[in-house]
Coordinates of C-alpha atoms in Angstrom, one line a residue:
M1 CA -4.7 5.6 98.0
P2 CA -5.1 5.0 101.6
A3 CA -4.3 1.4 103.1
L4 CA -7.5 -0.5 103.9
P5 CA -6.5 -3.2 106.2
F6 CA -10.2 -3.6 107.3
L7 CA -10.7 -5.2 103.9
D8 CA -7.8 -7.7 104.2
D9 CA -8.8 -11.4 104.4
L10 CA -12.4 -10.7 104.7
P11 CA -14.7 -13.3 106.6
R12 CA -18.3 -13.7 105.2
F13 CA -20.0 -11.2 107.6
L14 CA -19.1 -7.7 108.2
F15 CA -20.6 -5.6 111.0
F16 CA -20.3 -1.7 110.7
T17 CA -21.0 0.0 114.0
G18 CA -20.2 3.1 116.1
K19 CA -21.6 6.3 117.4
G20 CA -24.2 7.9 115.3
G21 CA -22.9 10.2 112.6
V22 CA -19.5 8.8 112.1
G23 CA -20.1 7.6 108.7
K24 CA -21.2 3.9 109.1
T25 CA -23.5 3.9 106.4
S26 CA -21.4 5.7 103.9
L27 CA -18.5 3.3 104.7
A28 CA -20.7 0.2 104.5
C29 CA -22.1 1.4 101.1
A30 CA -18.7 2.2 99.9
T31 CA -17.2 -1.1 100.8
A32 CA -20.2 -2.8 99.2
V33 CA -19.6 -1.0 95.9
R34 CA -15.8 -1.9 96.0
L35 CA -16.4 -5.6 96.8
A36 CA -19.1 -5.8 94.0
E37 CA -16.8 -4.1 91.6
Q38 CA -14.3 -6.6 92.2
G39 CA -16.6 -9.4 90.9
R40 CA -18.1 -10.4 94.4
R41 CA -21.8 -10.9 95.1
I42 CA -22.8 -8.7 98.1
L43 CA -25.8 -8.2 100.2
L44 CA -25.9 -5.0 102.1
T45 CA -28.4 -5.1 104.9
S46 CA -29.3 -2.4 107.3
T47 CA -30.5 -3.0 110.8
D48 CA -30.9 0.7 111.6
P49 CA -34.6 1.7 112.2
A50 CA -33.7 4.9 110.6
S51 CA -31.8 3.5 107.6
N52 CA -30.8 5.7 104.7
V53 CA -29.1 3.3 102.5
G54 CA -31.7 3.7 99.7
Q55 CA -31.1 7.4 99.9
V56 CA -27.4 6.9 99.4
F57 CA -27.9 4.9 96.2
G58 CA -30.8 7.0 95.1
V59 CA -33.1 3.8 94.9
T60 CA -36.2 2.6 97.1
I61 CA -35.0 -0.2 99.2
G62 CA -37.5 -1.9 101.8
N63 CA -37.9 -4.9 103.7
T64 CA -37.1 -7.2 100.6
V65 CA -33.8 -8.0 98.9
T66 CA -33.4 -5.2 96.0
P67 CA -30.9 -5.0 93.5
V68 CA -29.0 -1.8 93.1
P69 CA -29.1 -1.0 89.5
A70 CA -25.8 1.2 89.3
V71 CA -23.8 -1.7 90.9
P72 CA -24.1 -5.2 89.3
G73 CA -23.7 -7.8 92.0
L74 CA -24.9 -5.8 94.9
D75 CA -28.3 -6.3 96.5
A76 CA -29.5 -4.4 99.4
L77 CA -32.1 -4.9 102.3
E78 CA -33.5 -2.4 104.8
I79 CA -35.0 -4.3 107.7
D80 CA -38.1 -2.1 108.3
P81 CA -39.2 -2.5 111.9
Q82 CA -43.0 -1.7 111.1
Q83 CA -43.0 -4.0 108.1
A84 CA -41.4 -6.8 110.1
A85 CA -43.7 -6.3 112.9
E86 CA -46.8 -6.4 110.8
A87 CA -45.6 -9.5 108.9
Y88 CA -44.8 -11.0 112.4
R89 CA -48.4 -10.2 113.7
G90 CA -49.9 -11.7 110.6
A91 CA -48.1 -14.9 110.9
I92 CA -49.3 -15.3 114.4
I93 CA -53.0 -14.0 114.2
D94 CA -54.1 -14.8 110.7
P95 CA -54.3 -18.7 111.3
V96 CA -56.7 -18.1 114.2
R97 CA -58.5 -15.2 113.3
D98 CA -61.6 -17.1 112.0
L99 CA -61.3 -19.6 115.0
L100 CA -61.5 -17.2 117.9
P101 CA -63.9 -14.6 119.2
A102 CA -63.2 -11.2 117.8
A103 CA -62.5 -9.9 121.5
E104 CA -59.7 -12.5 121.7
V105 CA -58.3 -11.6 118.4
A106 CA -58.4 -7.9 119.3
A107 CA -56.6 -8.8 122.6
M108 CA -53.9 -10.7 120.8
T109 CA -53.6 -7.8 118.3
E110 CA -53.0 -5.3 121.2
Q111 CA -50.6 -7.7 122.9
L112 CA -48.5 -7.7 119.7
S113 CA -48.6 -3.9 119.1
G114 CA -46.0 -2.8 121.4
A115 CA -42.3 -1.7 120.9
C116 CA -41.1 -5.2 122.2
T117 CA -42.9 -7.1 119.4
T118 CA -41.4 -4.6 116.9
E119 CA -37.9 -5.4 118.2
I120 CA -38.3 -9.1 118.3
A121 CA -39.9 -9.1 114.7
S122 CA -36.9 -7.1 113.3
F123 CA -34.5 -9.3 115.1
N124 CA -36.0 -12.4 113.8
E125 CA -35.2 -11.2 110.3
F126 CA -31.9 -10.2 111.3
T127 CA -31.0 -13.6 112.9
S128 CA -32.3 -15.6 109.8
L129 CA -29.4 -14.1 107.8
L130 CA -26.9 -15.2 110.3
A131 CA -28.3 -18.4 111.6
D132 CA -29.6 -19.8 108.3
E133 CA -26.8 -19.2 105.7
S134 CA -28.8 -20.9 103.2
T135 CA -30.9 -17.8 102.8
T136 CA -27.6 -15.9 101.8
T137 CA -25.7 -18.8 100.2
A138 CA -25.7 -16.7 96.7
Y139 CA -23.5 -14.0 98.3
D140 CA -19.9 -14.0 99.0
H141 CA -20.3 -11.5 101.7
V142 CA -23.1 -10.2 104.0
L143 CA -22.5 -6.5 105.2
F144 CA -24.5 -5.1 108.0
D145 CA -25.1 -1.5 108.4
T146 CA -26.1 -1.2 112.0
A147 CA -28.0 1.3 114.2
P148 CA -26.0 3.7 116.5
T149 CA -24.1 2.1 119.2
G150 CA -26.6 1.8 122.1
H151 CA -29.3 0.1 119.9
T152 CA -26.7 -2.0 118.3
I153 CA -25.4 -3.5 121.5
R154 CA -28.9 -4.1 122.7
L155 CA -29.5 -5.8 119.3
L156 CA -26.3 -8.0 119.6
R157 CA -27.1 -8.9 123.2
L158 CA -30.5 -10.4 122.1
P159 CA -29.1 -13.8 120.6
G160 CA -27.5 -14.5 124.0
E161 CA -30.4 -13.1 126.1
W162 CA -33.2 -14.9 124.2
T163 CA -31.1 -18.3 124.0
S164 CA -30.7 -18.1 127.7
Y165 CA -34.3 -17.1 128.4
L166 CA -35.8 -19.8 126.2
S167 CA -33.4 -22.5 127.3
D168 CA -33.7 -21.7 131.2
G169 CA -37.1 -19.6 131.7
K170 CA -39.9 -21.5 133.2
G171 CA -42.1 -18.6 133.2
D172 CA -44.8 -16.9 131.0
V173 CA -43.4 -15.7 127.7
S174 CA -46.3 -13.5 127.2
C175 CA -44.1 -10.6 125.9
L176 CA -43.5 -12.7 122.8
G177 CA -47.2 -13.0 122.2
P178 CA -48.7 -16.4 121.5
V179 CA -45.7 -17.6 119.6
A180 CA -45.5 -21.0 118.0
G181 CA -42.3 -22.8 117.3
L182 CA -40.0 -21.9 120.2
D183 CA -37.7 -24.6 119.4
R184 CA -37.0 -22.9 116.0
L185 CA -36.6 -19.6 117.7
R186 CA -34.0 -21.2 120.0
H187 CA -32.1 -22.8 117.2
D188 CA -32.1 -19.6 115.3
Y189 CA -30.8 -17.4 118.1
A190 CA -28.1 -20.1 119.0
G191 CA -27.0 -20.0 115.4
A192 CA -26.7 -16.2 115.4
L193 CA -24.9 -15.9 118.5
G194 CA -22.3 -18.6 117.0
A195 CA -21.9 -16.6 113.8
L196 CA -21.4 -13.4 115.6
T197 CA -18.7 -14.9 118.0
D198 CA -16.8 -16.8 115.4
P199 CA -13.8 -14.7 114.1
A200 CA -13.6 -16.8 111.1
R201 CA -17.2 -15.8 110.1
T202 CA -17.6 -12.3 111.5
R203 CA -15.5 -9.1 111.6
L204 CA -16.6 -6.1 113.6
V205 CA -15.6 -2.8 111.8
L206 CA -15.7 0.0 114.5
V207 CA -16.2 3.4 112.7
T208 CA -15.2 6.5 114.5
R209 CA -14.2 10.2 113.9
P210 CA -11.1 11.7 114.9
Q211 CA -12.7 13.3 118.0
R212 CA -12.1 12.4 121.7
S213 CA -15.9 11.7 122.3
S214 CA -16.1 9.6 119.4
L215 CA -13.0 7.5 120.0
R216 CA -14.1 7.0 123.7
E217 CA -17.3 5.7 122.4
A218 CA -15.6 3.4 119.9
A219 CA -13.6 1.9 122.9
R220 CA -16.6 1.5 125.1
T221 CA -18.4 -0.3 122.2
F222 CA -15.6 -2.8 121.6
E223 CA -15.3 -3.6 125.4
E224 CA -18.9 -4.3 125.5
L225 CA -19.1 -6.4 122.3
R226 CA -15.8 -8.1 123.3
D227 CA -17.5 -9.2 126.5
L228 CA -20.3 -10.6 124.1
G229 CA -17.5 -12.8 122.3
M230 CA -16.9 -10.6 119.3
T231 CA -13.3 -10.3 119.1
N232 CA -12.4 -9.9 115.4
A233 CA -12.3 -6.1 115.2
H234 CA -10.8 -3.4 113.0
L235 CA -11.0 0.4 113.8
V236 CA -11.8 2.7 111.0
V237 CA -11.1 6.5 111.7
N238 CA -13.3 8.3 109.1
G239 CA -13.4 12.0 108.1
V240 CA -9.8 13.1 108.9
M241 CA -9.1 16.6 107.8
P242 CA -6.6 16.2 104.7
S243 CA -3.4 18.1 105.2
Y244 CA -3.9 20.1 102.1
A245 CA -7.1 21.5 103.7
V246 CA -5.0 23.3 106.4
T247 CA -1.9 24.3 104.2
T248 CA -3.6 25.4 100.8
G249 CA -5.0 29.0 100.5
P250 CA -5.3 31.6 103.1
A251 CA -4.7 31.0 106.8
D252 CA -8.1 29.7 108.4
E253 CA -8.2 29.5 112.2
L254 CA -11.1 27.0 112.0
A255 CA -9.2 24.7 109.6
L256 CA -6.1 24.9 111.8
A257 CA -8.0 24.3 115.0
V258 CA -10.1 21.4 113.7
G259 CA -6.9 19.7 112.2
S260 CA -5.1 20.2 115.3
R261 CA -7.6 18.8 117.7
E262 CA -8.0 15.8 115.4
Q263 CA -4.3 15.0 115.7
E264 CA -4.3 15.5 119.4
A265 CA -7.2 13.0 119.7
L266 CA -5.5 10.3 117.3
A267 CA -2.4 10.7 119.4
A268 CA -4.3 9.7 122.5
V269 CA -6.4 6.7 121.2
P270 CA -8.0 4.7 124.1
D271 CA -6.1 1.8 125.2
A272 CA -8.9 -0.7 124.5
V273 CA -8.7 0.1 120.6
A274 CA -5.1 1.3 120.3
A275 CA -3.9 -2.0 119.3
L276 CA -6.6 -2.9 116.8
P277 CA -5.8 -2.8 112.9
R278 CA -6.5 0.7 112.0
T279 CA -7.6 2.3 108.7
T280 CA -7.7 6.1 108.2
L281 CA -10.0 7.9 105.7
P282 CA -9.9 11.6 104.8
L283 CA -12.7 13.8 105.0
L284 CA -14.2 14.7 101.4
A285 CA -15.2 18.1 100.0
H286 CA -18.6 16.8 99.2
D287 CA -21.4 14.5 100.4
T288 CA -20.9 10.7 100.1
V289 CA -24.3 10.2 98.1
G290 CA -24.2 8.4 94.8
V291 CA -21.7 5.6 93.5
P292 CA -19.0 8.0 92.4
A293 CA -18.8 9.8 95.6
L294 CA -18.7 6.3 97.4
R295 CA -15.8 5.1 95.2
E296 CA -14.0 8.2 96.2
L297 CA -14.4 7.6 100.0
L298 CA -12.1 4.6 99.6
D299 CA -10.0 6.0 96.9
P300 CA -10.0 9.9 97.6
D301 CA -8.4 12.6 95.4
E302 CA -6.3 14.7 97.5
T303 CA -5.7 17.4 94.8
P304 CA -5.9 20.8 96.4
H305 CA -8.8 22.9 95.4
P306 CA -7.9 25.7 93.1
S307 CA -8.3 29.4 93.6
P308 CA -10.3 31.7 93.5
L309 CA -12.1 30.8 96.9
P310 CA -15.7 29.3 96.4
E311 CA -18.3 31.8 97.5
I312 CA -20.3 30.9 100.6
V313 CA -24.2 31.0 100.3
S314 CA -25.8 32.7 103.3
P315 CA -28.5 30.8 105.3
P316 CA -32.0 31.2 104.3
R317 CA -33.9 34.2 105.7
G318 CA -35.5 33.8 108.9
F319 CA -32.9 31.5 110.5
T320 CA -32.2 32.5 114.1
D321 CA -29.7 31.4 116.9
L322 CA -30.1 28.9 119.9
R323 CA -30.2 32.0 122.4
R324 CA -33.5 33.1 120.8
L325 CA -35.0 29.7 121.1
V326 CA -34.2 29.7 124.8
D327 CA -35.8 33.2 125.0
D328 CA -39.1 31.7 123.6
L329 CA -38.8 28.7 125.9
E330 CA -38.2 30.8 129.2
G331 CA -41.5 32.6 129.0
D332 CA -43.4 29.3 130.0
G333 CA -41.5 29.1 133.3
H334 CA -41.4 25.3 133.0
G335 CA -41.9 22.5 130.5
L336 CA -40.4 19.5 128.6
V337 CA -37.9 20.2 125.9
M338 CA -37.2 17.0 123.8
C339 CA -34.1 17.1 121.6
M340 CA -34.7 14.6 118.9
G341 CA -32.8 13.3 115.7
K342 CA -30.6 10.7 114.3
G343 CA -27.4 9.7 116.2
G344 CA -24.5 11.9 115.7
V345 CA -26.1 15.2 114.8
G346 CA -25.4 16.9 118.1
K347 CA -28.5 16.3 120.2
T348 CA -26.5 15.9 123.4
T349 CA -24.6 19.1 122.7
V350 CA -27.7 21.2 121.8
A351 CA -29.7 19.7 124.9
A352 CA -26.8 20.6 127.3
A353 CA -26.4 24.1 125.9
M354 CA -30.1 24.8 126.1
A355 CA -30.2 23.4 129.8
L356 CA -27.1 25.4 130.7
E357 CA -28.6 28.8 129.3
L358 CA -31.9 28.3 131.2
A359 CA -30.0 27.3 134.5
S360 CA -27.7 30.3 134.1
R361 CA -31.0 32.6 134.1
G362 CA -31.8 31.0 137.6
H363 CA -34.3 28.4 136.5
E364 CA -34.1 25.0 138.0
V365 CA -33.4 22.5 135.2
L366 CA -33.2 18.8 135.0
L367 CA -31.0 17.7 132.1
T368 CA -31.4 14.0 131.3
T369 CA -31.2 11.4 128.5
T370 CA -32.8 8.2 127.2
D371 CA -29.7 7.5 125.0
P372 CA -27.9 4.4 126.2
A373 CA -24.6 5.7 124.6
A374 CA -25.0 9.4 125.8
H375 CA -22.6 10.8 128.3
L376 CA -23.9 14.1 129.6
D377 CA -21.2 14.4 132.3
D378 CA -18.4 14.3 129.5
T379 CA -20.1 17.0 127.8
L380 CA -20.6 19.3 130.8
E381 CA -17.3 18.5 132.6
G382 CA -18.4 19.6 136.1
G383 CA -21.4 20.8 138.0
V384 CA -23.5 23.9 137.3
E385 CA -25.7 25.9 139.7
H386 CA -29.5 25.2 139.2
L387 CA -28.7 22.3 136.8
T388 CA -29.3 18.7 137.8
V389 CA -28.0 16.0 135.4
E390 CA -29.6 12.6 135.4
R391 CA -29.7 9.5 133.1
I392 CA -32.2 6.9 132.5
D393 CA -30.1 3.9 132.9
P394 CA -31.7 0.9 131.5
R395 CA -29.8 -1.4 133.8
V396 CA -31.0 0.6 136.8
A397 CA -34.5 1.0 135.5
I398 CA -34.9 -2.8 134.9
G399 CA -33.6 -3.7 138.4
A400 CA -35.8 -1.3 140.0
Y401 CA -38.9 -2.5 137.9
R402 CA -38.2 -6.1 138.7
E403 CA -37.9 -5.3 142.4
R404 CA -41.2 -3.4 142.4
V405 CA -43.0 -6.2 140.6
M406 CA -41.7 -8.9 143.0
A407 CA -42.8 -6.7 145.9
S408 CA -46.1 -6.0 144.6
K409 CA -47.3 -9.0 142.3
G410 CA -44.9 -11.4 144.0
K411 CA -46.3 -10.6 147.6
A412 CA -49.2 -12.9 147.7
L413 CA -47.6 -15.7 145.6
D414 CA -46.1 -18.9 147.1
D415 CA -42.3 -19.8 146.5
A416 CA -43.2 -21.6 143.1
G417 CA -45.3 -18.8 142.0
R418 CA -42.5 -16.2 142.9
A419 CA -40.0 -18.4 141.0
V420 CA -42.1 -18.3 137.9
L421 CA -42.6 -14.6 138.2
A422 CA -39.0 -14.1 138.5
E423 CA -38.1 -16.1 135.5
D424 CA -40.8 -14.0 133.5
L425 CA -39.1 -10.8 134.5
K426 CA -35.8 -12.0 132.9
S427 CA -37.3 -11.5 129.6
P428 CA -35.4 -8.9 127.5
C429 CA -39.0 -7.4 126.9
T430 CA -38.8 -6.0 130.5
D431 CA -36.2 -3.4 129.3
E432 CA -38.8 -1.4 127.2
V433 CA -41.4 -1.5 130.0
A434 CA -38.7 -0.4 132.6
V435 CA -37.3 2.6 130.5
F436 CA -40.7 3.6 129.8
Q437 CA -41.7 4.0 133.3
Q438 CA -38.8 6.2 134.1
F439 CA -39.4 8.2 130.9
S440 CA -43.0 8.7 132.2
H441 CA -41.6 9.9 135.5
V442 CA -39.4 12.5 133.8
V443 CA -42.4 13.7 131.6
F444 CA -44.3 14.2 134.9
R445 CA -41.6 16.3 136.5
A446 CA -41.9 18.9 133.7
R447 CA -45.0 20.2 135.2
K448 CA -43.1 22.3 137.9
Q449 CA -39.6 22.8 136.3
F450 CA -37.7 22.7 132.9
V451 CA -36.8 19.2 132.0
V452 CA -34.4 19.0 129.0
L453 CA -34.4 15.5 127.4
D454 CA -31.6 14.3 125.3
T455 CA -33.3 11.4 123.4
A456 CA -31.7 8.2 122.1
P457 CA -31.3 8.2 118.2
T458 CA -34.2 8.3 116.1
G459 CA -35.0 4.5 115.8
H460 CA -34.8 3.8 119.4
T461 CA -36.9 6.9 120.4
L462 CA -39.7 5.9 118.0
L463 CA -39.8 2.6 119.7
L464 CA -40.1 4.3 123.1
L465 CA -42.9 6.5 121.7
D466 CA -44.7 3.5 120.5
A467 CA -44.6 2.1 124.2
T468 CA -46.0 5.5 125.2
G469 CA -48.8 5.1 122.6
S470 CA -49.5 1.6 123.7
Y471 CA -49.8 2.8 127.4
H472 CA -52.2 5.5 126.3
R473 CA -54.5 3.2 124.5
E474 CA -54.6 0.8 127.5
I475 CA -55.4 3.6 130.0
T476 CA -58.1 4.9 127.6
R477 CA -60.0 1.6 127.4
Q478 CA -59.7 1.1 131.2
M479 CA -61.2 4.6 132.0
S480 CA -65.0 5.0 132.6
E481 CA -66.7 7.4 130.3
G482 CA -66.3 11.0 131.3
A483 CA -63.2 10.4 133.5
T484 CA -60.3 12.9 133.5
F485 CA -56.9 11.6 133.0
V486 CA -53.6 12.8 131.3
T487 CA -51.2 10.0 129.9
P488 CA -47.5 10.7 129.0
L489 CA -48.6 10.8 125.2
M490 CA -51.1 13.5 125.9
R491 CA -48.4 15.5 127.5
L492 CA -46.0 15.1 124.5
Q493 CA -48.9 16.0 122.1
D494 CA -49.6 19.3 124.1
P495 CA -47.5 22.1 122.5
A496 CA -48.0 24.1 125.9
R497 CA -46.4 21.3 127.9
T498 CA -43.7 19.8 125.4
K499 CA -41.5 21.5 123.0
V500 CA -39.8 19.0 120.5
V501 CA -36.6 20.2 118.9
I502 CA -35.5 18.2 115.9
V503 CA -31.7 18.5 115.6
T504 CA -29.9 17.8 112.3
L505 CA -26.9 18.7 110.4
P506 CA -26.5 20.8 107.2
E507 CA -26.1 17.6 105.0
T508 CA -28.7 16.1 102.5
T509 CA -29.1 12.8 104.4
P510 CA -29.5 14.0 107.9
V511 CA -32.1 16.6 106.7
L512 CA -34.0 13.9 104.9
E513 CA -33.9 11.6 107.9
A514 CA -35.1 14.5 110.1
Q515 CA -38.0 15.2 107.8
E516 CA -39.0 11.4 108.0
L517 CA -38.8 11.7 112.0
Q518 CA -41.2 14.8 111.6
D519 CA -43.7 12.8 109.5
D520 CA -43.4 9.9 112.0
L521 CA -44.1 12.3 115.0
A522 CA -47.1 13.8 113.0
R523 CA -48.7 10.3 112.9
A524 CA -48.3 10.2 116.6
G525 CA -49.9 13.6 117.0
I526 CA -46.7 15.4 117.8
S527 CA -45.7 18.6 116.1
P528 CA -41.9 19.8 116.4
W529 CA -41.6 23.2 117.8
A530 CA -38.3 24.1 116.2
W531 CA -35.4 22.7 114.3
V532 CA -31.6 23.2 115.0
V533 CA -29.1 22.9 112.4
N534 CA -25.9 22.1 114.0
A535 CA -22.2 22.4 113.1
S536 CA -22.8 24.6 109.9
L537 CA -19.9 25.7 107.9
T538 CA -22.0 28.2 106.3
A539 CA -22.6 30.0 109.7
A540 CA -18.9 29.7 110.5
A541 CA -17.9 31.5 107.3
P542 CA -14.4 29.7 106.9
T543 CA -11.7 31.1 104.5
S544 CA -10.1 27.7 103.8
P545 CA -10.8 26.8 100.1
F546 CA -11.5 23.1 101.2
L547 CA -14.0 24.2 104.0
R548 CA -15.7 26.7 101.7
A549 CA -16.2 23.7 99.1
R550 CA -17.7 21.8 102.0
A551 CA -19.9 24.8 102.9
R552 CA -21.3 25.1 99.5
T553 CA -22.8 21.6 99.8
E554 CA -25.0 23.1 102.6
A555 CA -27.1 25.3 100.4
A556 CA -29.7 22.9 99.2
P557 CA -30.2 21.1 102.7
L558 CA -30.6 24.5 104.5
A559 CA -33.0 25.6 101.9
S560 CA -35.1 22.3 102.5
V561 CA -35.0 23.1 106.4
A562 CA -36.4 26.4 105.7
R563 CA -39.4 25.0 103.9
L564 CA -40.1 22.4 106.6
C565 CA -40.3 24.5 109.8
R566 CA -41.0 28.1 110.7
R567 CA -38.6 28.3 113.7
V568 CA -35.1 27.4 112.9
A569 CA -31.7 28.0 114.6
V570 CA -28.5 27.4 112.7
L571 CA -25.2 26.9 114.9
P572 CA -21.8 27.2 113.5
L573 CA -19.2 24.7 113.5
L574 CA -16.9 25.6 116.4
A575 CA -13.0 25.8 116.3
H576 CA -13.0 23.9 119.5
E577 CA -15.2 21.1 120.7
P578 CA -18.2 22.4 122.7
V579 CA -17.3 20.4 125.8
G580 CA -17.6 22.1 129.2
A581 CA -19.8 24.9 130.4
A582 CA -17.5 27.7 128.8
A583 CA -17.4 26.1 125.4
L584 CA -21.2 25.2 125.5
S585 CA -22.2 28.8 126.4
Q586 CA -20.7 29.8 122.9
L587 CA -23.5 28.1 121.3
T588 CA -26.1 30.4 122.9
R589 CA -24.4 33.6 122.2
P590 CA -26.5 36.3 120.4
I591 CA -26.0 36.6 116.7
A592 CA -24.2 39.8 115.4
Q593 CA -27.2 40.9 113.4
P594 CA -30.9 40.5 114.1
P595 CA -32.5 37.8 111.6
L596 CA -34.4 38.9 108.9
P597 CA -38.2 38.4 109.0
P598 CA -39.1 34.7 108.4
A599 CA -40.0 33.7 104.9
R600 CA -43.3 32.0 104.3
S601 CA -43.0 28.3 105.0
H602 CA -44.9 25.2 106.0
P603 CA -45.6 24.7 109.8

């Protein structure tokens, strides 16, 4: 059994965070099971807008504390952004609904319908668990399964940002809506900040994979959170290829290469996290879904898999490759390609590979990202002809937005008025407005060239689309009848202008999450153009018994994908990380055999 130093001398609060796809949810759930089975009372809380804690345990978990039947002593809570926002709006509007004219109630409702309100509402529930310990007094430990890195850093900055804003700001707090009880909010935020920065009460568990990019992300995360005052941190390296996977059975180039690059990455852990207490967990031959699998994550069975070799099931009929998707895209000559999905599924890699292939064919291509944790330059490792790489940097966007507002709205104000406006622009809600404006500009540029957009993980992207919808509704109200106009949302809804590509992994939970994303997009009037299943062992056809056992778990998820979309590309897991133009170009190589005719499936 591996040593588990991250569980030694536990404080009351544990935060599991890291880059998407590193196994935060699995590790948080496994830790909750282990502690509960030791007789402790545990509350497992997800702050990820795309939470899948319920799927891991096979129970429905929502915005209320729910017992996990299979694990006595364990309760779970998924902070649902939409439910939280609805309750938040109701608490503000219901008391005055019968006292104000209908037009004013409608205006309040619209004011409280944006992404900023959703974030604040979710955050208020999160802070109550930290600031008011009476709400969790029945539990020995409270575990937080957080959103992917960029969204989590944004969330954890909020206690300090709102505390400072409410304490120092003298401007209009309109982005909060007509909120009552700011003193209570100030107290809650200050209490949450105190809990987060107290090493006796809170431990940060940085979850990573044995990969260069993931370890670098863990180091960047720790540096940013350390600046916020969170110093009690442990590093957990999850999913390390077990030694027997390489040494048992016939030689497998893929297994050897993956094992070798993992060891090289672990030998060069970034300085920022090298000195942290470290726990290493092996990769399992199966998905970590269900209580038995969660137990094995922290107490793995390292018995080699017996011969004969497990058979590999071929991908479903009709699956294609990434090159053929680019062939279909190229015919339009321009347009927006949005790669969407949960963190860690390879959106950045797929976006970079598609952009690189289009540029290699002579098209002018803009490759950009809305993901605060994305690093396109690291993926490309150098410039490419016809390819421009940019990033929607929230800090740059916020600064530019504030300057524009001060130069326009502030131009006619006196010194006192400008001071009030400047204070109002310090609101954390300014961030979403600023990023939305840059996002809108990128959408507009796709009229004349290819724009490949690597989006933030699902939850953050849905907040951005919420802002896009709010803007569309506002413009629609303001335009006179019969006027012609095109909003960013209308461009996203037009399949001739925008191709949405959902990226996922051939695993049960990522596919379920991608299906939920497709359903969310449908409610916004957006239909995915294609799916990409990344890092498939089935497509790689390994000979290692361990990797073949892993590959067999892909059969059911791949069959589900075939039912969800007519156009699907499947990419093999590569022996070497797809970093740099040469490696990325391997993802758009033509397949050896042409695909079979597509099976009948749902659009």
